Coordinates of C-alpha atoms in Angstrom, one line a residue:
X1 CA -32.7 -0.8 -12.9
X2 CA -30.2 1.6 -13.7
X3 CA -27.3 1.9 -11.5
X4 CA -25.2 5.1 -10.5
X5 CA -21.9 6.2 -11.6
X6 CA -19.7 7.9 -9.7
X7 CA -16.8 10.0 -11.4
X8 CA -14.1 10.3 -9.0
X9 CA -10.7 11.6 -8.5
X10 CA -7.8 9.4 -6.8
X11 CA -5.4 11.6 -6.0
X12 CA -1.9 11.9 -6.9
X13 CA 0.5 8.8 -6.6
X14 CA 0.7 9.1 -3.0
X15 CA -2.2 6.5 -1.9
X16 CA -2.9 8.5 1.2
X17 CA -3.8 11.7 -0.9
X18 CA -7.1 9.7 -1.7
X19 CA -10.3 11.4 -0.1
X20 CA -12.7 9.9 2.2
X21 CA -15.3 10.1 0.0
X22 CA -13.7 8.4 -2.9
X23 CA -12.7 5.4 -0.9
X24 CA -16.4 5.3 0.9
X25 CA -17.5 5.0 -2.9
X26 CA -14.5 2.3 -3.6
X27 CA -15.0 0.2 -0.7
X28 CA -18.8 -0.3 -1.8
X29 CA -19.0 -0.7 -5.5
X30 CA -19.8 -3.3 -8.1
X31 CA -17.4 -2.4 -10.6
X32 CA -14.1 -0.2 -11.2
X33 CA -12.9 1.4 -14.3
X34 CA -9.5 2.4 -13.3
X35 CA -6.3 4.3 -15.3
X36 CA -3.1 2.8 -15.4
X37 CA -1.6 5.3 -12.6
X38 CA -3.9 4.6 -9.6
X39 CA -2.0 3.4 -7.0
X40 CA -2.3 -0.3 -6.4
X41 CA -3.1 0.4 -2.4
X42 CA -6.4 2.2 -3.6
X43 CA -7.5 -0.9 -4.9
X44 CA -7.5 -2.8 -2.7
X45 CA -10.7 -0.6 -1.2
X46 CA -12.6 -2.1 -3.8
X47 CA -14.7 -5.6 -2.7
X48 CA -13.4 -8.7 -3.6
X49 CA -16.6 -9.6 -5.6
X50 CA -16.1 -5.9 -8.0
X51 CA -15.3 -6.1 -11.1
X52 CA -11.7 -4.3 -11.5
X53 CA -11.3 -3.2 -15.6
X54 CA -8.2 -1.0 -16.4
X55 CA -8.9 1.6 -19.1
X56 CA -5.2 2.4 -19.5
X57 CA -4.3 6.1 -19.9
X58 CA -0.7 6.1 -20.0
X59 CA 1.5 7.9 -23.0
X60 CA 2.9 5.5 -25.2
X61 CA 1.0 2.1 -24.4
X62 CA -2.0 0.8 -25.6
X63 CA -5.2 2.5 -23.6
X64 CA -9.0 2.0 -24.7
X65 CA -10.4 5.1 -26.3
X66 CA -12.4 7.8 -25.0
X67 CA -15.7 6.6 -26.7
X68 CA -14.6 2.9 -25.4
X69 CA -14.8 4.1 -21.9
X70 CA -18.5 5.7 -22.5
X71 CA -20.0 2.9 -24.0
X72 CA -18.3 0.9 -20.7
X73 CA -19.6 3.1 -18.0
X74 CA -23.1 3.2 -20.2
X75 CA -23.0 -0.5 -20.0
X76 CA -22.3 -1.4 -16.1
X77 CA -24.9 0.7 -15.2
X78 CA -27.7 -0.2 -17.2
X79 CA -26.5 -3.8 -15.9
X80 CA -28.0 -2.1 -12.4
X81 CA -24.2 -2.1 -11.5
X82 CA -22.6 1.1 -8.7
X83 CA -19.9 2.0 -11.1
X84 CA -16.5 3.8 -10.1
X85 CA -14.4 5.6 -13.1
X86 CA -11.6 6.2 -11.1
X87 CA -9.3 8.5 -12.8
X88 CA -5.9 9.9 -11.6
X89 CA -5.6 13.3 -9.6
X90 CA -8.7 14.9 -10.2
X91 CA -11.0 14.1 -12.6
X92 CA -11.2 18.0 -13.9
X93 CA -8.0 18.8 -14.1
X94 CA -7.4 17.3 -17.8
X95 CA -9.4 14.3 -17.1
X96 CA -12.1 14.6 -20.0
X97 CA -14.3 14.1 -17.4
X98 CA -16.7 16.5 -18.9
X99 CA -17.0 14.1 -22.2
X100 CA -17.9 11.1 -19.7
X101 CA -20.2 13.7 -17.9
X102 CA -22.0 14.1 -21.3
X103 CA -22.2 10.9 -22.1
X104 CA -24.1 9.7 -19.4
X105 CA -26.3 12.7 -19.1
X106 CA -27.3 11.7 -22.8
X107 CA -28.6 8.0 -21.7
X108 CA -30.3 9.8 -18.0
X109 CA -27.9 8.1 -15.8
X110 CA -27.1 9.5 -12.1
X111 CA -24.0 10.6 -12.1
X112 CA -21.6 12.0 -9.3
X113 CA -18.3 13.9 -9.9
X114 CA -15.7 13.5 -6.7
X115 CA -12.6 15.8 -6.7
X116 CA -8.9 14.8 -6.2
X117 CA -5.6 16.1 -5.5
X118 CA -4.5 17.1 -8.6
X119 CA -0.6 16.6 -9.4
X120 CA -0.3 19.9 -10.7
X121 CA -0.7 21.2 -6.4
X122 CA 0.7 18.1 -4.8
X123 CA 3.5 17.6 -6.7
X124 CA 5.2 21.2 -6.2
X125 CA 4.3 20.6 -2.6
X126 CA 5.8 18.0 -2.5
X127 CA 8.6 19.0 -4.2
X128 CA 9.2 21.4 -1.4
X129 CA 7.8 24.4 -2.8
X130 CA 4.1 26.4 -2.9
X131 CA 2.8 27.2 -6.4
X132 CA 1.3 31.0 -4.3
X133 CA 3.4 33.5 -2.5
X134 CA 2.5 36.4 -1.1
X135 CA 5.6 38.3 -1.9
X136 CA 6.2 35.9 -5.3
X137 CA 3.0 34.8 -6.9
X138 CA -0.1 35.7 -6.5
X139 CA -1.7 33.9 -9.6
X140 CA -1.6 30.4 -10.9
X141 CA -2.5 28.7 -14.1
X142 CA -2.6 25.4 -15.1
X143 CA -1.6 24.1 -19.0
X144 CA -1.7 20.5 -20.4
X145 CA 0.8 20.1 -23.0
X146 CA -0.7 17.6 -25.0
X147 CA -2.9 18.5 -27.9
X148 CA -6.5 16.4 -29.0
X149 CA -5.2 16.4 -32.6
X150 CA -1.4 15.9 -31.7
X151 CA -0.7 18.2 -34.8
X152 CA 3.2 20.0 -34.0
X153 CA 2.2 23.0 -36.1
X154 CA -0.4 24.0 -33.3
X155 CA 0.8 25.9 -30.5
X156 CA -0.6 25.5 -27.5
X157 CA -1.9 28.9 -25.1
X158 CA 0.7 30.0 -22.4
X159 CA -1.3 32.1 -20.5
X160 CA 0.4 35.0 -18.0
X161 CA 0.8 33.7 -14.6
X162 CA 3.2 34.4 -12.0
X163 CA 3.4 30.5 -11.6
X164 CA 3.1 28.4 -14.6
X165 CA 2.5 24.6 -14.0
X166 CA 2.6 22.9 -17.7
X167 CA 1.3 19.1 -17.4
X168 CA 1.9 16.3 -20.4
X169 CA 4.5 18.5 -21.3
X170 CA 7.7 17.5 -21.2
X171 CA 7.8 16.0 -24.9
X172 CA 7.3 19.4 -26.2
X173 CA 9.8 21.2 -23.3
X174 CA 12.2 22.5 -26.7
X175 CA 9.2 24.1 -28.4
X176 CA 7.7 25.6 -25.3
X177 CA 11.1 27.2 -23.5
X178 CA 11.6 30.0 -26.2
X179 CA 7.5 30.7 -26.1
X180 CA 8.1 31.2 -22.5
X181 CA 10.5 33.9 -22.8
X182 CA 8.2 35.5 -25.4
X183 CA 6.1 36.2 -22.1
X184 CA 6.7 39.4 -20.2
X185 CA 6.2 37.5 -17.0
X186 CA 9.3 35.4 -17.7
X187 CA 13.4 35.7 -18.0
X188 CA 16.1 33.6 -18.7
X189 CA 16.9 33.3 -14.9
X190 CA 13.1 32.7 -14.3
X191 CA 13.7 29.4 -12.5
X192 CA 12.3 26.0 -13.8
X193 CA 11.4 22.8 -12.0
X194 CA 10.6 19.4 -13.9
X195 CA 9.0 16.5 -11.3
X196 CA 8.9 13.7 -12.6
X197 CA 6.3 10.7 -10.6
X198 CA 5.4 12.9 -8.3
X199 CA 4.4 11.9 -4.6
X200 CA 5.7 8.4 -5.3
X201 CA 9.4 6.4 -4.3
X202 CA 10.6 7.3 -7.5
X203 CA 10.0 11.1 -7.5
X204 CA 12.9 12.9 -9.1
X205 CA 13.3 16.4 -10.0
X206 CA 15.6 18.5 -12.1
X207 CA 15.7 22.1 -11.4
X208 CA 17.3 25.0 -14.0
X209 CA 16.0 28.1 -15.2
X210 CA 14.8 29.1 -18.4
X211 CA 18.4 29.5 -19.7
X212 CA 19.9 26.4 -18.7
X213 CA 16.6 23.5 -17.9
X214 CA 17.5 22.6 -21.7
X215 CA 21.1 21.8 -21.5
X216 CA 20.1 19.8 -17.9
X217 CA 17.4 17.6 -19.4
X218 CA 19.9 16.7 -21.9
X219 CA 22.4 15.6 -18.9
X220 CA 19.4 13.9 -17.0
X221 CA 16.4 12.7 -19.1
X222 CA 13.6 12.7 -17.1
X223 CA 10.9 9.8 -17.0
X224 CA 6.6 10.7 -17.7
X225 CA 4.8 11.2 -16.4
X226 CA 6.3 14.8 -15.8
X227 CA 5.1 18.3 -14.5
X228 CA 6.8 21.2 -15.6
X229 CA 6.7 24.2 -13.0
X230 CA 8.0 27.2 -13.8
X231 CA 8.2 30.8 -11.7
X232 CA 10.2 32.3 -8.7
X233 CA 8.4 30.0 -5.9
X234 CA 10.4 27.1 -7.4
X235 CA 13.8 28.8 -5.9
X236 CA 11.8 28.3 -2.2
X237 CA 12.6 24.1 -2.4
X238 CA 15.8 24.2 -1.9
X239 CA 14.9 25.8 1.7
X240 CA 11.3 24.5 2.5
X241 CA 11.6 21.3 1.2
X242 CA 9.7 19.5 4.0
X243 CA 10.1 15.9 2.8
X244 CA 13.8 15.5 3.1
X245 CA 14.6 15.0 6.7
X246 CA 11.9 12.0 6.1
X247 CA 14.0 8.7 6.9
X248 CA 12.3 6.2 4.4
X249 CA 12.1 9.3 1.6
X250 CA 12.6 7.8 -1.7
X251 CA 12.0 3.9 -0.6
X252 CA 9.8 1.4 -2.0
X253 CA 8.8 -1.0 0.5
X254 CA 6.4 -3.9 -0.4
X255 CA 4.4 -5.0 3.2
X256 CA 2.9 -8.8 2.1
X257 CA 0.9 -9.0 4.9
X258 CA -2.9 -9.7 4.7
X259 CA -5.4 -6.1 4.3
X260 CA -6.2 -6.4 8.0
X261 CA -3.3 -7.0 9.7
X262 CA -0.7 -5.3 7.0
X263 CA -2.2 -1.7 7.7
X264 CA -0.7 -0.8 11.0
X265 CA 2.7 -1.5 8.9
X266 CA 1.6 0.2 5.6
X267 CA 0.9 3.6 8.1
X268 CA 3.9 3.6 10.1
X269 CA 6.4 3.2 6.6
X270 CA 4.7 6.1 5.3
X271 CA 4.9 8.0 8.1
X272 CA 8.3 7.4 7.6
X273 CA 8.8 8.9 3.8
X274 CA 8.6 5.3 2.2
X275 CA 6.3 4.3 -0.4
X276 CA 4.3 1.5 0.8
X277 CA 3.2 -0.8 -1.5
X278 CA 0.8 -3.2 0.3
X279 CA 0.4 -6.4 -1.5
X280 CA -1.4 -9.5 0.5
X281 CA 0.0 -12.8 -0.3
X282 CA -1.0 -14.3 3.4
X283 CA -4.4 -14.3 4.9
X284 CA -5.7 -17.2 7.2
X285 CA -8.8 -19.2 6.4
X286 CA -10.4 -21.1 9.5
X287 CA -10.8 -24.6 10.4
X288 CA -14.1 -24.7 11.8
X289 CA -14.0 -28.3 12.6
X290 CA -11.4 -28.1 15.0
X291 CA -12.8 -24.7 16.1
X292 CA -15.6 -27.2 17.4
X293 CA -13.3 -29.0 19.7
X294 CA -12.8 -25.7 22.3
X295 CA -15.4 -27.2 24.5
X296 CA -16.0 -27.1 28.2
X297 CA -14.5 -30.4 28.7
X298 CA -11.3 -29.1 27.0
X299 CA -10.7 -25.9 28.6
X300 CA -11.8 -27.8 32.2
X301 CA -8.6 -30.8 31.2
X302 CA -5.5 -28.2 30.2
X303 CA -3.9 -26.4 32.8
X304 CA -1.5 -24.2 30.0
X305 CA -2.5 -22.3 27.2
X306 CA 0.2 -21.1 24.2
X307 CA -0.6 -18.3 22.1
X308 CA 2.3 -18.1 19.2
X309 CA 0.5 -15.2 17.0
X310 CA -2.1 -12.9 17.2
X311 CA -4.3 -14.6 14.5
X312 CA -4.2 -18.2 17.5
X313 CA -5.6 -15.9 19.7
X314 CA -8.3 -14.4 17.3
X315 CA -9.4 -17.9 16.3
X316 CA -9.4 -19.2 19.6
X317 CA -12.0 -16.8 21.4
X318 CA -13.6 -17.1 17.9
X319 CA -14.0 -20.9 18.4
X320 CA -14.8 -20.2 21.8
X321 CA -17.5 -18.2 21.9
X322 CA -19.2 -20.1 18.8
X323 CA -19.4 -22.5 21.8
X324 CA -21.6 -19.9 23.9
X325 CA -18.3 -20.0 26.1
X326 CA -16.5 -17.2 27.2
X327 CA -13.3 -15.9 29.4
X328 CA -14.5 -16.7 32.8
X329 CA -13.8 -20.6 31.6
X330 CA -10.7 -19.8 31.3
X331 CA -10.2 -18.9 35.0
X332 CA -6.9 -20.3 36.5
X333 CA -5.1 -21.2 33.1
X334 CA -1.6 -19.9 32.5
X335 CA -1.1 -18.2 29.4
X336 CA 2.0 -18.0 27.9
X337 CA 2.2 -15.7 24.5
X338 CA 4.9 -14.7 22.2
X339 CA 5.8 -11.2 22.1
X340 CA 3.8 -7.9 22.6
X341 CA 1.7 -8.2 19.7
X342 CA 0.4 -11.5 21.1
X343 CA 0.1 -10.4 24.3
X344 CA -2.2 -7.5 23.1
X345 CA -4.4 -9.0 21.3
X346 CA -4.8 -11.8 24.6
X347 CA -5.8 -8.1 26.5
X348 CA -8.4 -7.4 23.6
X349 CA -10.2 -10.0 25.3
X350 CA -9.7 -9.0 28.7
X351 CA -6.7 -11.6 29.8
X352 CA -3.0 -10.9 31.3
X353 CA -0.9 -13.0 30.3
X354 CA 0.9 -14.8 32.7
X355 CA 4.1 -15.2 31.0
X356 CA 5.6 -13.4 27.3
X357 CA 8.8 -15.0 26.0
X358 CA 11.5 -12.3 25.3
X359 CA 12.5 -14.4 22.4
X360 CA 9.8 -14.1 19.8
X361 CA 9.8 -17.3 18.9
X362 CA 9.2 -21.3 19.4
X363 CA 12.8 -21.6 21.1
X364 CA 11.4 -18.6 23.2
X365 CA 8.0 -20.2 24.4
X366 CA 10.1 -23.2 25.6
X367 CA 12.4 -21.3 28.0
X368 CA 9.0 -21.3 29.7
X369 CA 8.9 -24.4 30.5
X370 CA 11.1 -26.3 33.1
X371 CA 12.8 -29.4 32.5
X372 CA 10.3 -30.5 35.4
X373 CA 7.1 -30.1 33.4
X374 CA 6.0 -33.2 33.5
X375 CA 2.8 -33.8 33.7
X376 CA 1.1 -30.9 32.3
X377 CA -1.6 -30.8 30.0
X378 CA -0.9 -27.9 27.4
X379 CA -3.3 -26.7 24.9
X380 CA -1.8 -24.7 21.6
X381 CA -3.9 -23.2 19.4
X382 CA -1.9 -22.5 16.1
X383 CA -1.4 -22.7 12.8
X384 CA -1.8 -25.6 10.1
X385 CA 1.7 -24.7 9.2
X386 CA 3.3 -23.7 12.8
X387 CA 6.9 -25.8 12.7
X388 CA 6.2 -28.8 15.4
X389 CA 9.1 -27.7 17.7
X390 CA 7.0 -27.0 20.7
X391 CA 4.9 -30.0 20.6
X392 CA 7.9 -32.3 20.3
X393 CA 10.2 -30.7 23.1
X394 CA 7.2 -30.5 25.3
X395 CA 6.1 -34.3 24.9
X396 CA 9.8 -35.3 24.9
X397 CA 9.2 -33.7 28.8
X398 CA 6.3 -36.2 29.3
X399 CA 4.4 -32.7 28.9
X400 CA 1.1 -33.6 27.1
X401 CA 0.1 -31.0 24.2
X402 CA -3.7 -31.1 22.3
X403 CA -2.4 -28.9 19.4
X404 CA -5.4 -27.5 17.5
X405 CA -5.2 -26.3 13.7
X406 CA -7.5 -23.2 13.8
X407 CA -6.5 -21.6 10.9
X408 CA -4.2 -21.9 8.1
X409 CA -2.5 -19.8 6.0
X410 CA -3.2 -19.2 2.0
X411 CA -2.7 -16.7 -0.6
X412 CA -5.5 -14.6 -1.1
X413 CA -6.6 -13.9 -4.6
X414 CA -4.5 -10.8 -5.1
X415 CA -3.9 -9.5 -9.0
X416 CA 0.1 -9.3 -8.8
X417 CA 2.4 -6.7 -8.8
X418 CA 5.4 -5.2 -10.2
X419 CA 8.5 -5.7 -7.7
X420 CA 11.2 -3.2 -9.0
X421 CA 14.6 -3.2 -8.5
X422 CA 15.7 -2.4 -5.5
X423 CA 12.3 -2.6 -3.2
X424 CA 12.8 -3.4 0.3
X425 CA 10.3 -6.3 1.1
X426 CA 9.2 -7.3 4.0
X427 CA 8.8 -11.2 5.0
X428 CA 7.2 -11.6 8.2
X429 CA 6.7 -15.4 8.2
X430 CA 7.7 -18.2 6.3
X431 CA 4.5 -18.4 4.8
X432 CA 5.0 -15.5 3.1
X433 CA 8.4 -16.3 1.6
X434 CA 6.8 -19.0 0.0
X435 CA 4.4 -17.0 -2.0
X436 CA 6.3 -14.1 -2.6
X437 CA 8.8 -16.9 -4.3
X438 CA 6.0 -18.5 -6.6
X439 CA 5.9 -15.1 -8.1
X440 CA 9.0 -13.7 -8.1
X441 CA 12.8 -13.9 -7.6
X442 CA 14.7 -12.4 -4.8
X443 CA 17.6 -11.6 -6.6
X444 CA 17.3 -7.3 -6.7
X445 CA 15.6 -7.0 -3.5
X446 CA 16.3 -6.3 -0.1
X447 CA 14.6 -8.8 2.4
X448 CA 13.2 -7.8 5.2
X449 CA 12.6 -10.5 7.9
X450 CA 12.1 -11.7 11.5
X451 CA 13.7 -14.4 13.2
X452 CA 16.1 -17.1 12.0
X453 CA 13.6 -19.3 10.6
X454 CA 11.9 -16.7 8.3
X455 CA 15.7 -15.9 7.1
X456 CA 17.1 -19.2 6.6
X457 CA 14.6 -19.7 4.5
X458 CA 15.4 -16.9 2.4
X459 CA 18.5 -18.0 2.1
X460 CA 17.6 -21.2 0.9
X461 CA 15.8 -19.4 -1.7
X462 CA 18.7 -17.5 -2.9
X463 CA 18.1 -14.1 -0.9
X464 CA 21.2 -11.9 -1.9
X465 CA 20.3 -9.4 0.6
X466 CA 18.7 -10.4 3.9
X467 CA 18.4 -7.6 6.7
X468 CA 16.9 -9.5 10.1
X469 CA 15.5 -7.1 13.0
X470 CA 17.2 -7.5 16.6
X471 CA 13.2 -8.6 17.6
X472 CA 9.7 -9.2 16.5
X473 CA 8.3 -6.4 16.4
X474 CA 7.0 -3.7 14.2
X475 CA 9.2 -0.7 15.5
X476 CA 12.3 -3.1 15.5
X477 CA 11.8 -3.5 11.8
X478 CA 11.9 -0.1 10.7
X479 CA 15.0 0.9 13.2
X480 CA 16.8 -1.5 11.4
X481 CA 15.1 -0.4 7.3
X482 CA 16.6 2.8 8.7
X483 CA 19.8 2.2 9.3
X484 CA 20.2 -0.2 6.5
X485 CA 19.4 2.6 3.8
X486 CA 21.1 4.9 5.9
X487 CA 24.1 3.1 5.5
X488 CA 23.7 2.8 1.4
X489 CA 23.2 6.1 1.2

């Protein structure tokens, strides 16, 4: 059986530029062939059984040839395999997607082509700027500036366009400026953008006109990969530049939560201006052995139940209904939780909780209980690796506590990533300090946490910047991101 391929476009940089139909294709393939510049959030759409293979495609490091990438594609498929070639932007913009188009339709193999956002239109936009105009362009062309022979003495087409976007270009930028005043559409005050990593934290631009962009690079060299713009709609981003009242613009934050329960954080950074990079080191595996013990008997014997995360809540009703048991056992029990994430979750499953510590905490859970507990019978589901705080103060109050270990945390098997200096990143247990550290060192990083325990723990790792929220929740977080960058800024 031969298997189809699907030839699709990721977008530019920004993760969220990818399409719906592109990740539907990701999030059910067998195998990924991937460039160097896809964003390391798309992949995580793809299943953790796929095959991921990088194919490079990045100037100046090794990449596997053209004809490497054929023979690749030809080979998954005939294995019966749903291939992916996922190439940056769009696929036929400069992608050679028509020689991997060829290639298959040689050997008969299905083939699919799904378009991208091309840098050459997000990056202007995102620049601040529209490549049209009514009043200053009405025509566009696009121009790569990199040649299949690579021979200097060849000079590449500039075709006549009121807007000129010039990709793989900037290595040639001396040659091409004086060719572009040979063109009638162009003067030396004919401004000039460069935008360099478009869409991404570390989008940078450098704007000039044909007289001076020379003279500028020189000042401020500008990293690849780069788009070169030039025409009067690049003098519009100094006025519609939509992206710079954006708080988090120009931030890399790294979220280490799990896939699941990291993407509410991932979407609200990036609604922000930050670029999320979402890279699970923590994601809970169950104990279905002490699942088994949330029996009739067990419920009918507690009179307290303590929720300390939204995952003991999951695993509970999951445990609980694997038991053909449901809520209505639960009738009578006081629930204390901790914090509004908690206490949602409990709701998901149509229960109030009675009480929600205002500290987000252990230390908070116990202001809920008097001194005069005694005799209670308290059931905790929790954590393998929840500190034993509660379960000693409580007994120490003649309180009795069944604490079961529903789930525990691990680290998932994530491919790891490149933490640059400067990334903001964001600890949310101390779980995940503890794998993020097995990895990498803390020492150019601002740390993001919650709570004491998560930041003393940091510190005992050497944190040189630690930035706590005022409370445990999401919203907290990113108040206090903001006015941390703020401040450096």
């Amino acid at each position: 059986m031969i298997g189809p391929v699907y030839l699709v476009g990721a977008g530019c940089g920004d993760p969220e530029l990818l399409t719906v139909k592109a990740q539907r294709l990701l999030r059910t393939c067998d195998v990924v062939l991937y460039d160097y510049l896809v964003h390391p959030n798309i992949l995580l759409e793809v299943p953790e059984h796929a095959e991921k293979v990088c194919v490079g495609k990045r100037k100046g490091h090794h990449s596997s040839k053209q004809e490497e990438i054929n023979d690749l594609l030809i080979h998954y498929s005939k294995k019966g395999c749903s291939v992916v070639r996922l190439k940056g932007g769009d696929p036929t913009i400069f992608g050679r997607v028509g020689e991997e188009m060829m290639a298959l339709k040689k050997e008969n193999i299905r083939y699919e082509v799904v378009p991208g956002i091309s840098s050459a239109i997000a990056g202007p936009i995102y620049a601040g700027f529209p490549l049209t105009h009514r009043k200053l362009s009405r025509s566009v062309a696009f121009v790569t500036g990199s040649l299949e022979d690579e021979k200097e003495h060849v000079q590449l087409h500039l075709p006549e366009a009121d807007t000129l976007v010039i990709m793989m270009g900037l290595s040639r930028i001396e040659s091409l400026v004086p060719r572009l005043l040979e063109l009638k559409k162009y003067v030396k005050t004919t401004p000039v953008m460069i935008i360099s990593n478009a869409t991404l934290a570390t989008q940078s631009i450098l704007v000039g006109s044909l007289n001076d962009i020379l003279d500028k690079l020189a000042e401020k060299p500008m990293p690849l990969p780069a788009l070169i713009v030039v025409g009067a709609v690049v003098g519009l981003a100094e006025k519609l530049n939509w992206r710079a009242s954006l708080p988090l613009l120009g931030r890399r934050i790294v979220v280490l939560r799990s896939k699941i329960q990291g993407a509410e954080w991932v979407n609200l950074l990036m609604a922000q201006g930050a670029e999320v990079i979402h890279y699970p080191l923590l994601e809970t595996r169950p104990n279905d052995q002490e699942k088994e013990k949330i029996t009739h008997d067990l419920i009918s014997s507690v009179s307290h139940i303590i929720f300390t995360s939204p995952n003991g809540v999951d695993h509970f009703f999951d445990g609980l209904f694997k038991q053909r048991l449901d809520s209505r056992h639960l009738m009578g029990k006081i629930m204390v939780v901790i914090g509004p994430k908690t206490s949602q979750t409990l709701q998901k499953y149509g229960i109030v909780a009675n009480h929600i510590a205002k500290q987000h905490d252990a230390e908070g859970v116990l202001t809920m209980f008097s001194e005069e507990s005694e005799g209670l019978t308290v059931l905790w589901p929790t954590s393998s690796k929840a500190r034993p705080l509660i379960q000693e103060v409580l007994s120490s109050r003649m309180v009795e506590v069944i604490r079961l270990n529903l789930y525990s945390p691990q680290v998932p098997n994530t491919q790891s990533m490149t933490i640059q200096d400067g990334d903001g990143v964001v600890f949310t247990s101390s779980s995940t300090v503890d794998h993020f550290c097995e990895r990498h060192s803390l020492d150019k990083v601002d740390s993001f946490c919650m709570g004491t325990v998560t930041r003393n723990l940091l510190q005992d790792y050497g944190a040189k910047s630690i930035i706590t929220s005022q409370s445990a929740t999401l919203s907290s977080l990113v108040d206090c991101m903001v006015a941390h960058y703020r401040e450096l800024d």
